[in-house]
Amino acid sequence: MALSLGKAACILTGASRGFGRSLALLLAPRLETGSVLIPVARSQGGLAELEAELRSSFPSLKVHSVQADLSTEDGLQLVLRAVQDKLPGAADLERLLVINNAGSLGDISKSFLDCPSPAEVNSYFAFNVTSALCHHILHPEGLPGAPWLVQDCRPFKSWTLYCTGKASRDMMFQVLALENPGVRVLSYAPGHLDTEMQQLARTKSADPEMREQFLRMKQSGQLLDCSVSAQKLVTLLLQDTFASGAHIDFYEL
Ligand SMILES: NC(=O)c1ccc[n+]([C@@H]2O[C@H](COP(=O)([O-])OP(=O)(O)OC[C@H]3O[C@@H](n4cnc5c(N)ncnc54)[C@H](OP(=O)(O)O)[C@@H]3O)[C@@H](O)[C@H]2O)c1
């Protein structure tokens, strides 16, 4: 297994908290001197805290946070501009990592038949599908790309938007892998994580069995610490033996 991911540029969405934050801290020591990390999220506080921690622990890493709402065209443009501005020496980098980790549950308080309005669906997809699609255009010419995303594709009662969005992303990334043998693509399902998203899952899901199931997991200590799952993802990236386009689940490893 390689010890490092080389001199890389890494765009990591949803880095202000939860899985993305843990992943940033575990990836940083695996990036060689001169590497650039671009954490993306909406909340300035979470990004500033992460950036300070990364700068003090890994001074050779260049960190440029981007505060952006990925559900908007303006937000996507901010990320694109940051990539263009901060990666001028792209030819000198060995690898580009695009980690599409940011995601949301959408309105899980309704069943399929109380379906959300078309505007709600479009807004959910703009963030959870379109923004991940747009990241593919970010990789500068001539730089080996390697996008990864975090997701979970099983159907859950009352999670119509979430499950549909994740399934779309899965297929989107399979097409990317098929079309581009030079790009390494991995869909990683991180397991049940003890994050804000899980808190919403156990309190807001319309289906009472779902609420109970997630509550039981929390109370019996079955939810994963983000760093445990993030470490497994980092190991997968270092080993680099996965089939491009594969979907790998934390619980299968
Ligand atoms: N938690 C689980 O059990 C679980 C299970 C399977 C898969 N996953 C997947 O793992 C990923 C991370 O989950 P998590 O549990 O860490 O979620 P989380 O705690 O809710 O964190 C979500 C991250 O996405 C960012 N984000 C949300 N809306 C955004 C927007 N419009 N624009 C930009 N950034 C936005 C948030 O930052 P800001 O609020 O600062 O923008 C935050 O950094 C998600 O894709 C999720 O679907 C999670």
Coordinates of C-alpha atoms and ligand atoms in Angstrom, one line a residue:
M1 CA 0.0 0.0 0.0
A2 CA 1.3 3.5 -0.9
L3 CA 2.0 5.7 2.1
S4 CA 1.0 8.9 0.4
L5 CA -1.4 10.2 -2.3
G6 CA 1.5 12.2 -3.8
K7 CA 1.5 15.9 -4.6
A8 CA -2.2 16.4 -5.1
A9 CA -5.0 18.9 -5.4
C10 CA -8.0 17.9 -3.4
I11 CA -11.5 19.4 -3.6
L12 CA -13.5 18.2 -0.7
T13 CA -17.2 19.3 -0.4
G14 CA -19.1 19.2 2.9
A15 CA -15.9 19.7 4.9
S16 CA -17.3 22.0 7.6
R17 CA -18.5 19.1 9.8
G18 CA -19.3 15.4 10.0
F19 CA -17.6 12.9 7.7
G20 CA -16.1 15.6 5.4
R21 CA -14.3 17.3 8.3
S22 CA -12.9 14.0 9.6
L23 CA -11.8 13.0 6.1
A24 CA -10.0 16.3 5.6
L25 CA -7.9 15.7 8.8
L26 CA -7.1 12.2 7.8
L27 CA -6.2 13.0 4.1
A28 CA -4.0 16.0 5.0
P29 CA -1.0 13.8 6.3
R30 CA -1.2 11.7 3.2
L31 CA -0.7 14.7 0.8
E32 CA 2.9 15.6 0.0
T33 CA 4.5 19.0 0.3
G34 CA 3.0 21.5 -2.1
S35 CA -0.4 19.8 -2.3
V36 CA -3.5 22.0 -2.2
L37 CA -6.7 21.2 -0.3
I38 CA -9.9 23.1 -1.1
P39 CA -12.5 22.4 1.5
V40 CA -16.0 23.6 0.5
A41 CA -19.2 24.3 2.6
R42 CA -21.6 27.1 3.4
S43 CA -20.7 27.8 7.0
Q44 CA -17.8 30.2 7.5
G45 CA -17.2 29.1 11.1
G46 CA -16.8 25.4 10.4
L47 CA -14.5 26.1 7.5
A48 CA -12.3 28.6 9.4
E49 CA -11.9 26.1 12.3
L50 CA -10.9 23.3 10.0
E51 CA -8.5 25.6 8.1
A52 CA -6.8 26.7 11.3
E53 CA -6.4 23.1 12.5
L54 CA -5.0 22.0 9.2
R55 CA -2.6 24.9 8.9
S56 CA -1.2 24.3 12.4
S57 CA -0.8 20.5 12.0
F58 CA 0.2 20.4 8.4
P59 CA 2.1 23.6 7.6
S60 CA 3.4 22.3 4.2
L61 CA -0.2 21.9 2.9
K62 CA -1.8 24.8 1.1
V63 CA -5.4 25.2 2.3
H64 CA -7.9 27.4 0.6
S65 CA -11.4 27.1 1.9
V66 CA -14.4 28.1 -0.3
Q67 CA -17.6 29.3 1.4
A68 CA -20.2 28.3 -1.2
D69 CA -23.8 27.1 -1.4
L70 CA -23.5 24.2 -3.9
S71 CA -27.2 24.3 -4.6
T72 CA -26.7 27.6 -6.5
E73 CA -25.1 28.5 -9.8
D74 CA -23.1 31.2 -8.0
G75 CA -21.8 28.7 -5.5
L76 CA -20.6 26.4 -8.2
Q77 CA -18.9 29.3 -9.9
L78 CA -17.1 30.2 -6.7
V79 CA -15.6 26.7 -6.5
L80 CA -14.7 26.8 -10.1
R81 CA -12.9 30.1 -9.7
A82 CA -11.0 29.0 -6.7
V83 CA -9.8 25.9 -8.6
Q84 CA -8.7 28.2 -11.5
D85 CA -7.0 30.6 -9.1
K86 CA -5.4 28.2 -6.7
L87 CA -4.1 25.5 -9.0
P88 CA -2.0 27.5 -11.5
G89 CA 0.8 25.0 -11.2
A90 CA -1.5 22.1 -12.0
A91 CA 1.0 20.5 -14.4
D92 CA 3.3 20.0 -11.4
L93 CA 0.6 18.1 -9.5
E94 CA 0.4 14.3 -9.7
R95 CA -3.2 13.8 -8.9
L96 CA -6.6 15.6 -8.6
L97 CA -9.0 14.3 -6.0
V98 CA -12.6 15.5 -6.2
I99 CA -14.5 14.3 -3.2
N100 CA -18.3 14.9 -3.6
N101 CA -19.1 14.4 0.0
A102 CA -21.6 17.3 0.6
G103 CA -25.2 16.0 0.7
S104 CA -28.6 16.6 2.4
L105 CA -31.5 14.5 3.3
G106 CA -34.2 16.7 1.8
D107 CA -37.7 16.6 3.3
I108 CA -37.9 13.2 4.9
S109 CA -41.1 14.0 6.7
K110 CA -43.3 13.0 3.8
S111 CA -44.1 9.7 2.2
F112 CA -43.8 9.1 -1.6
L113 CA -47.5 9.8 -2.1
D114 CA -47.3 13.2 -0.3
C115 CA -44.7 14.0 -2.9
P116 CA -42.7 17.2 -2.8
S117 CA -43.5 20.0 -5.3
P118 CA -41.5 20.1 -8.6
A119 CA -39.7 23.2 -7.3
E120 CA -38.6 21.3 -4.2
V121 CA -37.4 18.3 -6.3
N122 CA -35.5 20.6 -8.6
S123 CA -33.8 22.4 -5.7
Y124 CA -32.9 19.2 -4.0
F125 CA -31.4 17.8 -7.3
A126 CA -29.5 21.1 -8.0
F127 CA -27.5 20.5 -4.9
N128 CA -27.3 16.7 -4.5
V129 CA -26.9 15.7 -8.2
T130 CA -26.1 18.7 -10.4
S131 CA -23.3 20.0 -8.2
A132 CA -21.6 16.7 -8.2
L133 CA -21.9 16.5 -12.0
C134 CA -20.4 20.0 -12.3
H135 CA -17.3 19.0 -10.4
H136 CA -16.3 16.8 -13.3
I137 CA -15.6 19.9 -15.4
L138 CA -13.2 21.1 -12.8
H139 CA -10.3 18.9 -13.6
P140 CA -7.7 20.9 -15.5
E141 CA -6.4 19.5 -18.8
G142 CA -3.6 17.1 -18.5
L143 CA -4.0 16.4 -14.8
P144 CA -5.0 12.8 -13.9
G145 CA -8.4 13.1 -12.3
A146 CA -9.8 10.9 -9.6
P147 CA -13.3 11.9 -8.3
W148 CA -14.8 10.0 -5.5
L149 CA -18.1 10.4 -3.8
V150 CA -19.8 9.3 -0.6
Q151 CA -23.2 7.8 -0.9
D152 CA -25.6 5.2 0.1
C153 CA -28.1 3.7 -2.4
R154 CA -30.5 1.5 -0.4
P155 CA -34.2 2.5 -0.4
F156 CA -35.5 3.9 2.8
K157 CA -39.2 4.7 3.5
S158 CA -40.0 8.4 3.3
W159 CA -36.5 9.2 1.9
T160 CA -37.6 9.6 -1.8
L161 CA -35.4 12.5 -2.6
Y162 CA -32.3 11.2 -0.9
C163 CA -32.5 7.7 -2.3
T164 CA -33.3 9.0 -5.8
G165 CA -30.4 11.5 -5.6
K166 CA -27.9 8.9 -4.5
A167 CA -28.9 6.4 -7.1
S168 CA -28.6 9.1 -9.8
R169 CA -25.1 9.9 -8.6
D170 CA -24.1 6.3 -8.6
M171 CA -25.1 5.9 -12.2
M172 CA -23.6 9.2 -13.2
F173 CA -20.2 8.1 -11.7
Q174 CA -20.5 4.7 -13.4
V175 CA -20.8 6.5 -16.8
L176 CA -17.8 8.7 -15.9
A177 CA -15.8 5.5 -15.1
L178 CA -16.8 3.8 -18.4
E179 CA -16.0 6.8 -20.5
N180 CA -12.7 7.7 -18.9
P181 CA -10.4 4.8 -18.2
G182 CA -7.8 7.3 -17.0
V183 CA -10.0 8.5 -14.2
R184 CA -10.4 6.4 -11.0
V185 CA -13.9 6.6 -9.7
L186 CA -15.2 5.2 -6.4
S187 CA -18.6 5.4 -4.7
Y188 CA -18.1 4.8 -1.0
A189 CA -21.0 4.1 1.3
P190 CA -19.6 5.3 4.7
G191 CA -22.0 3.4 7.0
H192 CA -24.2 4.9 9.6
L193 CA -22.3 7.9 11.0
D194 CA -22.9 9.8 14.2
T195 CA -23.5 13.2 12.6
E196 CA -26.1 15.9 12.3
M197 CA -27.6 14.1 9.3
Q198 CA -28.3 11.0 11.5
Q199 CA -29.9 13.3 14.1
L200 CA -32.3 14.5 11.4
A201 CA -32.9 10.9 10.3
R202 CA -34.0 9.7 13.8
T203 CA -36.1 12.8 14.5
K204 CA -37.7 13.8 11.2
S205 CA -38.3 10.6 9.2
A206 CA -42.0 10.3 8.4
D207 CA -41.8 6.5 8.9
P208 CA -41.9 5.6 12.6
E209 CA -40.0 2.3 12.1
M210 CA -37.2 4.3 10.5
R211 CA -37.1 6.8 13.4
E212 CA -37.0 3.9 15.9
Q213 CA -34.3 2.0 14.0
F214 CA -32.0 5.1 13.9
L215 CA -32.8 5.9 17.5
R216 CA -31.9 2.3 18.6
M217 CA -28.7 2.6 16.7
K218 CA -27.8 5.8 18.5
Q219 CA -28.8 4.5 21.9
S220 CA -26.9 1.2 21.5
G221 CA -23.7 2.9 20.3
Q222 CA -23.9 1.4 16.8
L223 CA -23.4 4.7 15.0
L224 CA -19.9 5.0 13.6
D225 CA -17.4 7.7 14.6
C226 CA -16.7 9.6 11.3
S227 CA -13.0 9.1 11.6
V228 CA -13.3 5.3 11.7
S229 CA -15.1 5.3 8.4
A230 CA -13.0 8.1 6.9
Q231 CA -9.9 6.1 7.7
K232 CA -11.2 3.1 5.7
L233 CA -11.8 5.4 2.8
V234 CA -8.3 6.8 3.0
T235 CA -6.9 3.2 3.1
L236 CA -8.9 2.4 0.0
L237 CA -7.5 5.4 -1.8
L238 CA -3.9 4.5 -0.8
Q239 CA -4.3 0.9 -1.8
D240 CA -5.8 2.1 -5.1
T241 CA -6.9 -1.5 -6.1
F242 CA -10.7 -0.9 -6.4
A243 CA -12.3 -1.3 -9.8
S244 CA -13.1 2.1 -11.2
G245 CA -16.8 2.8 -10.9
A246 CA -17.2 0.4 -8.0
H247 CA -19.5 0.9 -5.1
I248 CA -17.9 -0.1 -1.8
D249 CA -19.7 -0.3 1.5
F250 CA -18.0 0.3 4.9
Y251 CA -19.7 -2.8 6.3
E252 CA -18.3 -5.0 3.5
L253 CA -14.7 -4.1 4.2
Ligands
LIG1 N1 -24.6 10.2 8.3 C1 -24.8 9.0 7.8 O1 -25.2 8.1 8.5 C2 -24.5 8.8 6.3 C3 -24.8 7.5 5.8 C4 -24.6 7.2 4.4 C5 -24.1 8.3 3.6 N2 -23.9 9.5 4.1 C6 -23.4 10.5 3.2 O2 -22.2 11.1 3.7 C7 -22.0 12.4 3.3 C8 -21.7 13.3 4.6 O3 -22.7 13.0 5.5 P1 -22.7 13.6 7.0 O4 -23.4 12.7 7.9 O5 -21.3 14.1 7.4 O6 -23.6 14.9 6.8 P2 -23.7 16.3 7.6 O7 -23.2 16.1 9.0 O8 -25.1 16.8 7.4 O9 -22.7 17.3 6.8 C9 -23.1 17.7 5.5 C10 -22.0 18.6 5.0 O10 -22.4 19.1 3.7 C11 -22.4 20.5 3.7 N3 -23.5 21.1 3.0 C12 -24.8 20.9 3.2 N4 -25.6 21.6 2.3 C13 -24.7 22.3 1.5 C14 -24.8 23.2 0.4 N5 -26.0 23.6 0.0 N6 -23.7 23.7 -0.1 C15 -22.4 23.3 0.3 N7 -22.3 22.4 1.3 C16 -23.4 21.9 1.9 C17 -22.5 20.9 5.2 O11 -21.9 22.1 5.5 P3 -22.7 23.5 5.6 O12 -23.9 23.3 6.4 O13 -21.6 24.3 6.4 O14 -22.9 23.9 4.2 C18 -21.7 19.7 5.9 O15 -20.3 20.1 5.8 C19 -23.4 12.9 2.7 O16 -23.3 12.8 1.3 C20 -24.3 11.7 3.2 O17 -25.4 11.6 2.3 C21 -24.1 9.8 5.5

